Amino acid sequence: MSDNIRLALMRQALALYDATDDGATVAACHLQAAVDAEQGLRPMQPGEDIDPEIPEQLRNWLS
Amino acid sequence: MSDNIRLALMRQALALYDATDDGATVAACHLQAAVDAEQGLRPMQPGEDIDPEIPEQLRNWLS
């Protein structure tokens, strides 16, 4: 239960970073790592492929 | 303004980690780093001294 609450709090904070264009700050990157770790996500491993949709989404987001 | 809100959200989440004895998990450590970075705190530098009260507090906390 408190797992869900702390994840929700972190996601709200992360959304605020993104909303204020601070999504690439050191603090936001640490926070993203915390959200990933809370969900048991690992860093990308050798041999794994990047989802081809992600670079496309990034391009759209940056243009 | 939103700086304060995101810091407050992260501190609430961190308090939940501590309250559930998850304060030393990977996620909590990343979250602590995010809180520190948001406040402009740096990692300890060569030549800096640890506050002598901190080991004492740790000892009390562990005993």
Tab-separated table of N, CA, C and O in Angstrom:
chain	number	residue	atom	x	y	z
A	1	MET	N	0.834	-1.204	0.000
A	1	MET	CA	0.000	0.000	0.000
A	1	MET	C	0.872	1.258	0.000
A	1	MET	O	0.742	2.123	-0.862
A	2	SER	N	1.801	1.357	0.980
A	2	SER	CA	2.639	2.554	1.008
A	2	SER	C	3.611	2.543	-0.175
A	2	SER	O	4.122	3.591	-0.566
A	3	ASP	N	3.847	1.345	-0.770
A	3	ASP	CA	4.625	1.275	-2.014
A	3	ASP	C	3.948	2.096	-3.098
A	3	ASP	O	4.592	2.829	-3.840
A	4	ASN	N	2.619	1.942	-3.197
A	4	ASN	CA	1.881	2.666	-4.231
A	4	ASN	C	1.896	4.163	-3.967
A	4	ASN	O	1.994	4.956	-4.891
A	5	ILE	N	1.776	4.530	-2.701
A	5	ILE	CA	1.723	5.955	-2.362
A	5	ILE	C	3.053	6.621	-2.688
A	5	ILE	O	3.100	7.679	-3.293
A	6	ARG	N	4.165	5.969	-2.288
A	6	ARG	CA	5.444	6.626	-2.546
A	6	ARG	C	5.742	6.684	-4.036
A	6	ARG	O	6.317	7.659	-4.518
A	7	LEU	N	5.309	5.658	-4.773
A	7	LEU	CA	5.491	5.702	-6.226
A	7	LEU	C	4.650	6.833	-6.828
A	7	LEU	O	5.118	7.574	-7.706
A	8	ALA	N	3.440	6.994	-6.338
A	8	ALA	CA	2.567	8.062	-6.840
A	8	ALA	C	3.171	9.436	-6.524
A	8	ALA	O	3.138	10.342	-7.367
A	9	LEU	N	3.722	9.598	-5.307
A	9	LEU	CA	4.342	10.876	-4.938
A	9	LEU	C	5.517	11.183	-5.863
A	9	LEU	O	5.674	12.307	-6.348
A	10	MET	N	6.344	10.150	-6.113
A	10	MET	CA	7.522	10.370	-6.970
A	10	MET	C	7.099	10.704	-8.397
A	10	MET	O	7.719	11.544	-9.051
A	11	ARG	N	6.041	10.043	-8.877
A	11	ARG	CA	5.589	10.320	-10.243
A	11	ARG	C	5.004	11.722	-10.360
A	11	ARG	O	5.156	12.379	-11.386
A	12	GLN	N	4.321	12.164	-9.310
A	12	GLN	CA	3.814	13.542	-9.322
A	12	GLN	C	4.972	14.529	-9.388
A	12	GLN	O	4.924	15.509	-10.140
A	13	ALA	N	6.004	14.282	-8.579
A	13	ALA	CA	7.167	15.178	-8.579
A	13	ALA	C	7.832	15.166	-9.956
A	13	ALA	O	8.207	16.213	-10.493
A	14	LEU	N	7.942	13.966	-10.547
A	14	LEU	CA	8.581	13.849	-11.862
A	14	LEU	C	7.773	14.606	-12.921
A	14	LEU	O	8.355	15.280	-13.788
A	15	ALA	N	6.452	14.534	-12.835
A	15	ALA	CA	5.595	15.260	-13.777
A	15	ALA	C	5.813	16.766	-13.632
A	15	ALA	O	5.800	17.502	-14.623
A	16	LEU	N	6.044	17.217	-12.392
A	16	LEU	CA	6.308	18.651	-12.176
A	16	LEU	C	7.631	19.068	-12.815
A	16	LEU	O	7.748	20.161	-13.367
A	17	TYR	N	8.641	18.189	-12.698
A	17	TYR	CA	9.922	18.499	-13.361
A	17	TYR	C	9.714	18.638	-14.868
A	17	TYR	O	10.206	19.568	-15.485
A	18	ASP	N	8.963	17.675	-15.434
A	18	ASP	CA	8.738	17.714	-16.880
A	18	ASP	C	7.939	18.951	-17.267
A	18	ASP	O	8.235	19.606	-18.267
A	19	ALA	N	6.933	19.278	-16.446
A	19	ALA	CA	6.049	20.398	-16.791
A	19	ALA	C	6.796	21.725	-16.766
A	19	ALA	O	6.392	22.675	-17.439
A	20	THR	N	7.873	21.802	-15.995
A	20	THR	CA	8.624	23.058	-15.895
A	20	THR	C	9.929	22.992	-16.691
A	20	THR	O	10.836	23.795	-16.458
A	21	ASP	N	9.990	22.022	-17.621
A	21	ASP	CA	11.182	21.884	-18.469
A	21	ASP	C	12.450	21.607	-17.671
A	21	ASP	O	13.549	21.952	-18.108
A	22	ASP	N	12.309	21.031	-16.483
A	22	ASP	CA	13.468	20.650	-15.674
A	22	ASP	C	13.674	19.134	-15.707
A	22	ASP	O	14.366	18.581	-14.860
A	23	GLY	N	13.095	18.482	-16.701
A	23	GLY	CA	13.126	17.030	-16.750
A	23	GLY	C	14.494	16.432	-17.007
A	23	GLY	O	14.680	15.233	-16.837
A	24	ALA	N	15.456	17.255	-17.417
A	24	ALA	CA	16.810	16.735	-17.666
A	24	ALA	C	17.799	17.223	-16.612
A	24	ALA	O	19.001	17.106	-16.802
A	25	THR	N	17.321	17.742	-15.491
A	25	THR	CA	18.224	18.170	-14.414
A	25	THR	C	18.747	16.947	-13.656
A	25	THR	O	18.200	15.847	-13.776
A	26	VAL	N	19.809	17.167	-12.905
A	26	VAL	CA	20.386	16.082	-12.109
A	26	VAL	C	19.338	15.503	-11.172
A	26	VAL	O	19.188	14.274	-11.054
A	27	ALA	N	18.580	16.377	-10.523
A	27	ALA	CA	17.572	15.906	-9.564
A	27	ALA	C	16.525	15.040	-10.259
A	27	ALA	O	16.147	13.977	-9.746
A	28	ALA	N	16.062	15.483	-11.435
A	28	ALA	CA	15.028	14.731	-12.149
A	28	ALA	C	15.558	13.366	-12.588
A	28	ALA	O	14.824	12.371	-12.560
A	29	CYS	N	16.837	13.311	-12.985
A	29	CYS	CA	17.412	12.019	-13.415
A	29	CYS	C	17.522	11.059	-12.235
A	29	CYS	O	17.240	9.864	-12.373
A	30	HIS	N	17.931	11.577	-11.070
A	30	HIS	CA	17.962	10.714	-9.881
A	30	HIS	C	16.553	10.236	-9.538
A	30	HIS	O	16.347	9.077	-9.176
A	31	LEU	N	15.602	11.141	-9.659
A	31	LEU	CA	14.213	10.782	-9.339
A	31	LEU	C	13.699	9.715	-10.303
A	31	LEU	O	13.036	8.760	-9.888
A	32	GLN	N	14.025	9.857	-11.597
A	32	GLN	CA	13.627	8.835	-12.569
A	32	GLN	C	14.241	7.486	-12.207
A	32	GLN	O	13.579	6.437	-12.303
A	33	ALA	N	15.503	7.505	-11.756
A	33	ALA	CA	16.160	6.256	-11.348
A	33	ALA	C	15.451	5.645	-10.142
A	33	ALA	O	15.321	4.417	-10.042
A	34	ALA	N	14.985	6.500	-9.239
A	34	ALA	CA	14.260	6.001	-8.061
A	34	ALA	C	12.940	5.358	-8.481
A	34	ALA	O	12.579	4.285	-7.983
A	35	VAL	N	12.232	5.996	-9.410
A	35	VAL	CA	10.961	5.449	-9.901
A	35	VAL	C	11.207	4.100	-10.575
A	35	VAL	O	10.482	3.127	-10.340
A	36	ASP	N	12.257	4.038	-11.403
A	36	ASP	CA	12.584	2.781	-12.082
A	36	ASP	C	12.920	1.687	-11.065
A	36	ASP	O	12.445	0.551	-11.177
A	37	ALA	N	13.747	2.034	-10.073
A	37	ALA	CA	14.165	1.038	-9.084
A	37	ALA	C	12.970	0.546	-8.269
A	37	ALA	O	12.864	-0.640	-7.948
A	38	GLU	N	12.075	1.458	-7.949
A	38	GLU	CA	10.878	1.081	-7.177
A	38	GLU	C	10.053	0.048	-7.934
A	38	GLU	O	9.424	-0.825	-7.345
A	39	GLN	N	10.089	0.143	-9.269
A	39	GLN	CA	9.320	-0.791	-10.097
A	39	GLN	C	10.134	-2.018	-10.492
A	39	GLN	O	9.639	-2.868	-11.239
A	40	GLY	N	11.387	-2.083	-10.015
A	40	GLY	CA	12.208	-3.241	-10.332
A	40	GLY	C	12.780	-3.210	-11.734
A	40	GLY	O	13.236	-4.242	-12.240
A	41	LEU	N	12.746	-2.050	-12.382
A	41	LEU	CA	13.324	-1.948	-13.725
A	41	LEU	C	14.843	-1.845	-13.620
A	41	LEU	O	15.370	-1.209	-12.723
A	42	ARG	N	15.537	-2.458	-14.564
A	42	ARG	CA	16.997	-2.420	-14.554
A	42	ARG	C	17.469	-1.478	-15.645
A	42	ARG	O	16.746	-1.211	-16.611
A	43	PRO	N	18.743	-1.025	-15.519
A	43	PRO	CA	19.327	-0.314	-16.657
A	43	PRO	C	19.380	-1.259	-17.852
A	43	PRO	O	19.348	-2.480	-17.699
A	44	MET	N	19.428	-0.691	-19.043
A	44	MET	CA	19.509	-1.511	-20.252
A	44	MET	C	20.769	-2.387	-20.219
A	44	MET	O	21.837	-1.933	-19.796
A	45	GLN	N	20.635	-3.623	-20.632
A	45	GLN	CA	21.733	-4.579	-20.584
A	45	GLN	C	22.340	-4.777	-21.976
A	45	GLN	O	21.670	-4.551	-22.987
A	46	PRO	N	23.616	-5.245	-22.025
A	46	PRO	CA	24.226	-5.525	-23.325
A	46	PRO	C	23.365	-6.525	-24.099
A	46	PRO	O	22.895	-7.509	-23.532
A	47	GLY	N	23.164	-6.280	-25.379
A	47	GLY	CA	22.381	-7.187	-26.214
A	47	GLY	C	20.917	-6.829	-26.288
A	47	GLY	O	20.208	-7.339	-27.145
A	48	GLU	N	20.449	-5.944	-25.370
A	48	GLU	CA	19.049	-5.540	-25.442
A	48	GLU	C	18.880	-4.437	-26.483
A	48	GLU	O	19.789	-3.625	-26.690
A	49	ASP	N	17.724	-4.424	-27.135
A	49	ASP	CA	17.451	-3.414	-28.163
A	49	ASP	C	16.604	-2.285	-27.595
A	49	ASP	O	15.722	-2.522	-26.765
A	50	ILE	N	16.870	-1.075	-28.064
A	50	ILE	CA	16.008	0.051	-27.736
A	50	ILE	C	14.716	-0.091	-28.534
A	50	ILE	O	14.745	-0.405	-29.728
A	51	ASP	N	13.598	0.099	-27.858
A	51	ASP	CA	12.308	0.101	-28.543
A	51	ASP	C	12.356	1.130	-29.669
A	51	ASP	O	12.598	2.314	-29.424
A	52	PRO	N	12.126	0.710	-30.920
A	52	PRO	CA	12.266	1.639	-32.046
A	52	PRO	C	11.309	2.823	-31.979
A	52	PRO	O	11.518	3.824	-32.658
A	53	GLU	N	10.271	2.712	-31.157
A	53	GLU	CA	9.336	3.838	-31.056
A	53	GLU	C	9.912	4.988	-30.221
A	53	GLU	O	9.490	6.137	-30.369
A	54	ILE	N	10.862	4.671	-29.324
A	54	ILE	CA	11.355	5.718	-28.415
A	54	ILE	C	12.113	6.814	-29.159
A	54	ILE	O	11.818	7.999	-28.947
A	55	PRO	N	13.089	6.472	-30.044
A	55	PRO	CA	13.761	7.556	-30.776
A	55	PRO	C	12.774	8.375	-31.604
A	55	PRO	O	12.916	9.596	-31.721
A	56	GLU	N	11.749	7.717	-32.146
A	56	GLU	CA	10.734	8.421	-32.940
A	56	GLU	C	9.978	9.416	-32.056
A	56	GLU	O	9.769	10.574	-32.442
A	57	GLN	N	9.602	8.960	-30.847
A	57	GLN	CA	8.888	9.842	-29.919
A	57	GLN	C	9.773	11.025	-29.525
A	57	GLN	O	9.310	12.159	-29.393
A	58	LEU	N	11.084	10.733	-29.311
A	58	LEU	CA	12.023	11.793	-28.933
A	58	LEU	C	12.124	12.836	-30.047
A	58	LEU	O	12.122	14.040	-29.784
A	59	ARG	N	12.226	12.324	-31.300
A	59	ARG	CA	12.321	13.245	-32.434
A	59	ARG	C	11.091	14.155	-32.502
A	59	ARG	O	11.212	15.366	-32.684
A	60	ASN	N	9.924	13.537	-32.301
A	60	ASN	CA	8.698	14.342	-32.339
A	60	ASN	C	8.669	15.356	-31.206
A	60	ASN	O	8.227	16.488	-31.371
A	61	TRP	N	9.169	14.922	-30.059
A	61	TRP	CA	9.130	15.779	-28.870
A	61	TRP	C	10.082	16.957	-29.040
A	61	TRP	O	9.805	18.075	-28.612
A	62	LEU	N	11.228	16.693	-29.696
A	62	LEU	CA	12.241	17.734	-29.843
A	62	LEU	C	11.937	18.694	-30.991
A	62	LEU	O	12.494	19.785	-31.038
A	63	SER	N	11.065	18.281	-31.918
A	63	SER	CA	10.841	19.133	-33.104
A	63	SER	C	9.718	20.138	-32.865
A	63	SER	O	9.017	20.075	-31.881
B	1	MET	N	8.054	28.080	-6.984
B	1	MET	CA	6.847	27.543	-6.348
B	1	MET	C	6.751	26.041	-6.577
B	1	MET	O	6.663	25.261	-5.641
B	2	SER	N	6.806	25.632	-7.884
B	2	SER	CA	6.701	24.201	-8.142
B	2	SER	C	7.963	23.490	-7.655
B	2	SER	O	7.950	22.284	-7.416
B	3	ASP	N	9.086	24.255	-7.477
B	3	ASP	CA	10.291	23.692	-6.859
B	3	ASP	C	9.966	23.184	-5.463
B	3	ASP	O	10.400	22.108	-5.054
B	4	ASN	N	9.226	24.006	-4.711
B	4	ASN	CA	8.885	23.629	-3.340
B	4	ASN	C	7.957	22.429	-3.309
B	4	ASN	O	8.092	21.557	-2.456
B	5	ILE	N	7.019	22.399	-4.255
B	5	ILE	CA	6.044	21.307	-4.268
B	5	ILE	C	6.743	19.991	-4.586
B	5	ILE	O	6.532	18.982	-3.915
B	6	ARG	N	7.606	20.000	-5.595
B	6	ARG	CA	8.255	18.720	-5.944
B	6	ARG	C	9.199	18.272	-4.839
B	6	ARG	O	9.320	17.077	-4.573
B	7	LEU	N	9.850	19.241	-4.166
B	7	LEU	CA	10.701	18.870	-3.042
B	7	LEU	C	9.859	18.282	-1.907
B	7	LEU	O	10.237	17.277	-1.293
B	8	ALA	N	8.706	18.874	-1.668
B	8	ALA	CA	7.818	18.367	-0.613
B	8	ALA	C	7.325	16.963	-0.951
B	8	ALA	O	7.273	16.088	-0.075
B	9	LEU	N	6.975	16.730	-2.226
B	9	LEU	CA	6.512	15.405	-2.643
B	9	LEU	C	7.611	14.366	-2.441
B	9	LEU	O	7.378	13.270	-1.930
B	10	MET	N	8.841	14.741	-2.832
B	10	MET	CA	9.959	13.787	-2.692
B	10	MET	C	10.251	13.508	-1.223
B	10	MET	O	10.556	12.369	-0.846
B	11	ARG	N	10.144	14.536	-0.390
B	11	ARG	CA	10.405	14.319	1.038
B	11	ARG	C	9.333	13.457	1.685
B	11	ARG	O	9.627	12.664	2.581
B	12	GLN	N	8.095	13.618	1.227
B	12	GLN	CA	7.030	12.745	1.744
B	12	GLN	C	7.298	11.294	1.358
B	12	GLN	O	7.136	10.378	2.174
B	13	ALA	N	7.704	11.092	0.093
B	13	ALA	CA	7.998	9.732	-0.357
B	13	ALA	C	9.166	9.156	0.438
B	13	ALA	O	9.130	7.992	0.864
B	14	LEU	N	10.199	9.987	0.683
B	14	LEU	CA	11.365	9.520	1.425
B	14	LEU	C	10.981	9.146	2.857
B	14	LEU	O	11.456	8.140	3.396
B	15	ALA	N	10.084	9.936	3.454
B	15	ALA	CA	9.624	9.633	4.815
B	15	ALA	C	8.890	8.296	4.834
B	15	ALA	O	9.006	7.526	5.801
B	16	LEU	N	8.158	7.988	3.747
B	16	LEU	CA	7.454	6.700	3.676
B	16	LEU	C	8.444	5.544	3.581
B	16	LEU	O	8.225	4.483	4.166
B	17	TYR	N	9.529	5.748	2.810
B	17	TYR	CA	10.559	4.702	2.753
B	17	TYR	C	11.137	4.442	4.145
B	17	TYR	O	11.298	3.297	4.561
B	18	ASP	N	11.446	5.544	4.848
B	18	ASP	CA	12.030	5.386	6.184
B	18	ASP	C	11.040	4.723	7.135
B	18	ASP	O	11.412	3.854	7.927
B	19	ALA	N	9.778	5.121	7.033
B	19	ALA	CA	8.772	4.614	7.956
B	19	ALA	C	8.546	3.117	7.782
B	19	ALA	O	8.105	2.437	8.712
B	20	THR	N	8.817	2.602	6.569
B	20	THR	CA	8.595	1.181	6.312
B	20	THR	C	9.911	0.407	6.280
B	20	THR	O	9.966	-0.706	5.758
B	21	ASP	N	10.966	1.023	6.858
B	21	ASP	CA	12.280	0.367	6.927
B	21	ASP	C	12.856	0.052	5.550
B	21	ASP	O	13.650	-0.877	5.396
B	22	ASP	N	12.439	0.808	4.547
B	22	ASP	CA	12.992	0.649	3.206
B	22	ASP	C	13.953	1.785	2.867
B	22	ASP	O	14.264	2.021	1.698
B	23	GLY	N	14.436	2.466	3.899
B	23	GLY	CA	15.255	3.662	3.684
B	23	GLY	C	16.614	3.381	3.073
B	23	GLY	O	17.299	4.307	2.636
B	24	ALA	N	17.036	2.103	3.055
B	24	ALA	CA	18.339	1.779	2.471
B	24	ALA	C	18.195	1.033	1.144
B	24	ALA	O	19.152	0.450	0.659
B	25	THR	N	17.003	1.042	0.559
B	25	THR	CA	16.828	0.387	-0.735
B	25	THR	C	17.434	1.250	-1.843
B	25	THR	O	17.721	2.429	-1.647
B	26	VAL	N	17.623	0.627	-3.007
B	26	VAL	CA	18.176	1.352	-4.156
B	26	VAL	C	17.288	2.552	-4.490
B	26	VAL	O	17.767	3.663	-4.714
B	27	ALA	N	15.971	2.332	-4.503
B	27	ALA	CA	15.049	3.412	-4.855
B	27	ALA	C	15.175	4.572	-3.869
B	27	ALA	O	15.223	5.739	-4.268
B	28	ALA	N	15.252	4.260	-2.571
B	28	ALA	CA	15.331	5.318	-1.565
B	28	ALA	C	16.636	6.091	-1.690
B	28	ALA	O	16.667	7.312	-1.495
B	29	CYS	N	17.728	5.393	-2.028
B	29	CYS	CA	19.018	6.077	-2.189
B	29	CYS	C	18.989	7.017	-3.398
B	29	CYS	O	19.497	8.139	-3.324
B	30	HIS	N	18.381	6.577	-4.498
B	30	HIS	CA	18.246	7.471	-5.653
B	30	HIS	C	17.377	8.675	-5.288
B	30	HIS	O	17.678	9.806	-5.672
B	31	LEU	N	16.322	8.408	-4.533
B	31	LEU	CA	15.426	9.496	-4.134
B	31	LEU	C	16.158	10.496	-3.239
B	31	LEU	O	16.005	11.715	-3.387
B	32	GLN	N	16.975	9.985	-2.308
B	32	GLN	CA	17.764	10.886	-1.455
B	32	GLN	C	18.709	11.733	-2.305
B	32	GLN	O	18.882	12.931	-2.051
B	33	ALA	N	19.304	11.124	-3.337
B	33	ALA	CA	20.191	11.871	-4.232
B	33	ALA	C	19.412	12.959	-4.972
B	33	ALA	O	19.930	14.063	-5.187
B	34	ALA	N	18.165	12.655	-5.353
B	34	ALA	CA	17.335	13.651	-6.032
B	34	ALA	C	17.027	14.823	-5.102
B	34	ALA	O	17.098	15.986	-5.502
B	35	VAL	N	16.701	14.502	-3.845
B	35	VAL	CA	16.404	15.558	-2.861
B	35	VAL	C	17.642	16.430	-2.652
B	35	VAL	O	17.559	17.665	-2.636
B	36	ASP	N	18.802	15.785	-2.517
B	36	ASP	CA	20.051	16.545	-2.337
B	36	ASP	C	20.328	17.435	-3.544
B	36	ASP	O	20.678	18.606	-3.398
B	37	ALA	N	20.170	16.879	-4.750
B	37	ALA	CA	20.464	17.643	-5.958
B	37	ALA	C	19.500	18.821	-6.100
B	37	ALA	O	19.897	19.912	-6.508
B	38	GLU	N	18.247	18.596	-5.744
B	38	GLU	CA	17.245	19.675	-5.831
B	38	GLU	C	17.650	20.848	-4.934
B	38	GLU	O	17.394	21.999	-5.242
B	39	GLN	N	18.313	20.529	-3.816
B	39	GLN	CA	18.735	21.575	-2.882
B	39	GLN	C	20.135	22.093	-3.192
B	39	GLN	O	20.658	22.929	-2.450
B	40	GLY	N	20.745	21.571	-4.265
B	40	GLY	CA	22.085	22.042	-4.617
B	40	GLY	C	23.182	21.483	-3.740
B	40	GLY	O	24.293	22.012	-3.734
B	41	LEU	N	22.883	20.412	-3.000
B	41	LEU	CA	23.922	19.800	-2.166
B	41	LEU	C	24.815	18.931	-3.024
B	41	LEU	O	24.354	18.265	-3.954
B	42	ARG	N	26.123	18.935	-2.732
B	42	ARG	CA	27.053	18.129	-3.502
B	42	ARG	C	27.453	16.900	-2.686
B	42	ARG	O	27.323	16.895	-1.463
B	43	PRO	N	28.011	15.875	-3.368
B	43	PRO	CA	28.625	14.789	-2.607
B	43	PRO	C	29.784	15.354	-1.795
B	43	PRO	O	30.333	16.407	-2.125
B	44	MET	N	30.154	14.663	-0.740
B	44	MET	CA	31.280	15.109	0.084
B	44	MET	C	32.552	15.188	-0.766
B	44	MET	O	32.819	14.316	-1.599
B	45	GLN	N	33.344	16.233	-0.571
B	45	GLN	CA	34.560	16.444	-1.349
B	45	GLN	C	35.808	16.071	-0.539
B	45	GLN	O	35.765	16.077	0.695
B	46	PRO	N	36.939	15.781	-1.251
B	46	PRO	CA	38.190	15.487	-0.535
B	46	PRO	C	38.548	16.652	0.388
B	46	PRO	O	38.433	17.814	-0.005
B	47	GLY	N	38.945	16.348	1.590
B	47	GLY	CA	39.337	17.382	2.549
B	47	GLY	C	38.207	17.845	3.440
B	47	GLY	O	38.446	18.517	4.443
B	48	GLU	N	36.967	17.490	3.085
B	48	GLU	CA	35.851	17.885	3.946
B	48	GLU	C	35.705	16.892	5.100
B	48	GLU	O	35.989	15.708	4.945
B	49	ASP	N	35.264	17.393	6.234
B	49	ASP	CA	35.099	16.551	7.411
B	49	ASP	C	33.649	16.138	7.575
B	49	ASP	O	32.731	16.911	7.305
B	50	ILE	N	33.449	14.902	8.040
B	50	ILE	CA	32.110	14.460	8.408
B	50	ILE	C	31.733	15.135	9.725
B	50	ILE	O	32.543	15.191	10.652
B	51	ASP	N	30.527	15.667	9.783
B	51	ASP	CA	30.011	16.233	11.034
B	51	ASP	C	30.117	15.164	12.129
B	51	ASP	O	29.543	14.084	11.985
B	52	PRO	N	30.855	15.442	13.212
B	52	PRO	CA	31.071	14.399	14.232
B	52	PRO	C	29.778	13.913	14.881
B	52	PRO	O	29.759	12.851	15.501
B	53	GLU	N	28.699	14.672	14.714
B	53	GLU	CA	27.434	14.221	15.313
B	53	GLU	C	26.790	13.092	14.508
B	53	GLU	O	25.994	12.329	15.052
B	54	ILE	N	27.114	12.987	13.218
B	54	ILE	CA	26.429	12.010	12.372
B	54	ILE	C	26.765	10.565	12.766
B	54	ILE	O	25.849	9.750	12.949
B	55	PRO	N	28.073	10.216	12.953
B	55	PRO	CA	28.351	8.844	13.385
B	55	PRO	C	27.699	8.520	14.727
B	55	PRO	O	27.218	7.404	14.945
B	56	GLU	N	27.652	9.525	15.614
B	56	GLU	CA	27.017	9.334	16.918
B	56	GLU	C	25.520	9.045	16.749
B	56	GLU	O	24.982	8.118	17.370
B	57	GLN	N	24.856	9.800	15.863
B	57	GLN	CA	23.432	9.568	15.600
B	57	GLN	C	23.211	8.188	15.000
B	57	GLN	O	22.253	7.495	15.332
B	58	LEU	N	24.134	7.782	14.084
B	58	LEU	CA	24.036	6.464	13.457
B	58	LEU	C	24.163	5.361	14.494
B	58	LEU	O	23.405	4.388	14.483
B	59	ARG	N	25.135	5.535	15.396
B	59	ARG	CA	25.342	4.537	16.453
B	59	ARG	C	24.082	4.396	17.294
B	59	ARG	O	23.638	3.279	17.592
B	60	ASN	N	23.502	5.539	17.666
B	60	ASN	CA	22.282	5.499	18.475
B	60	ASN	C	21.140	4.831	17.711
B	60	ASN	O	20.348	4.088	18.275
B	61	TRP	N	21.095	5.124	16.394
B	61	TRP	CA	20.010	4.615	15.578
B	61	TRP	C	20.142	3.106	15.412
B	61	TRP	O	19.149	2.380	15.365
B	62	LEU	N	21.404	2.619	15.326
B	62	LEU	CA	21.626	1.193	15.090
B	62	LEU	C	21.532	0.368	16.358
B	62	LEU	O	21.374	-0.851	16.286
B	63	SER	N	21.654	1.014	17.521
B	63	SER	CA	21.698	0.226	18.772
B	63	SER	C	20.299	-0.006	19.318
B	63	SER	O	19.323	0.554	18.828
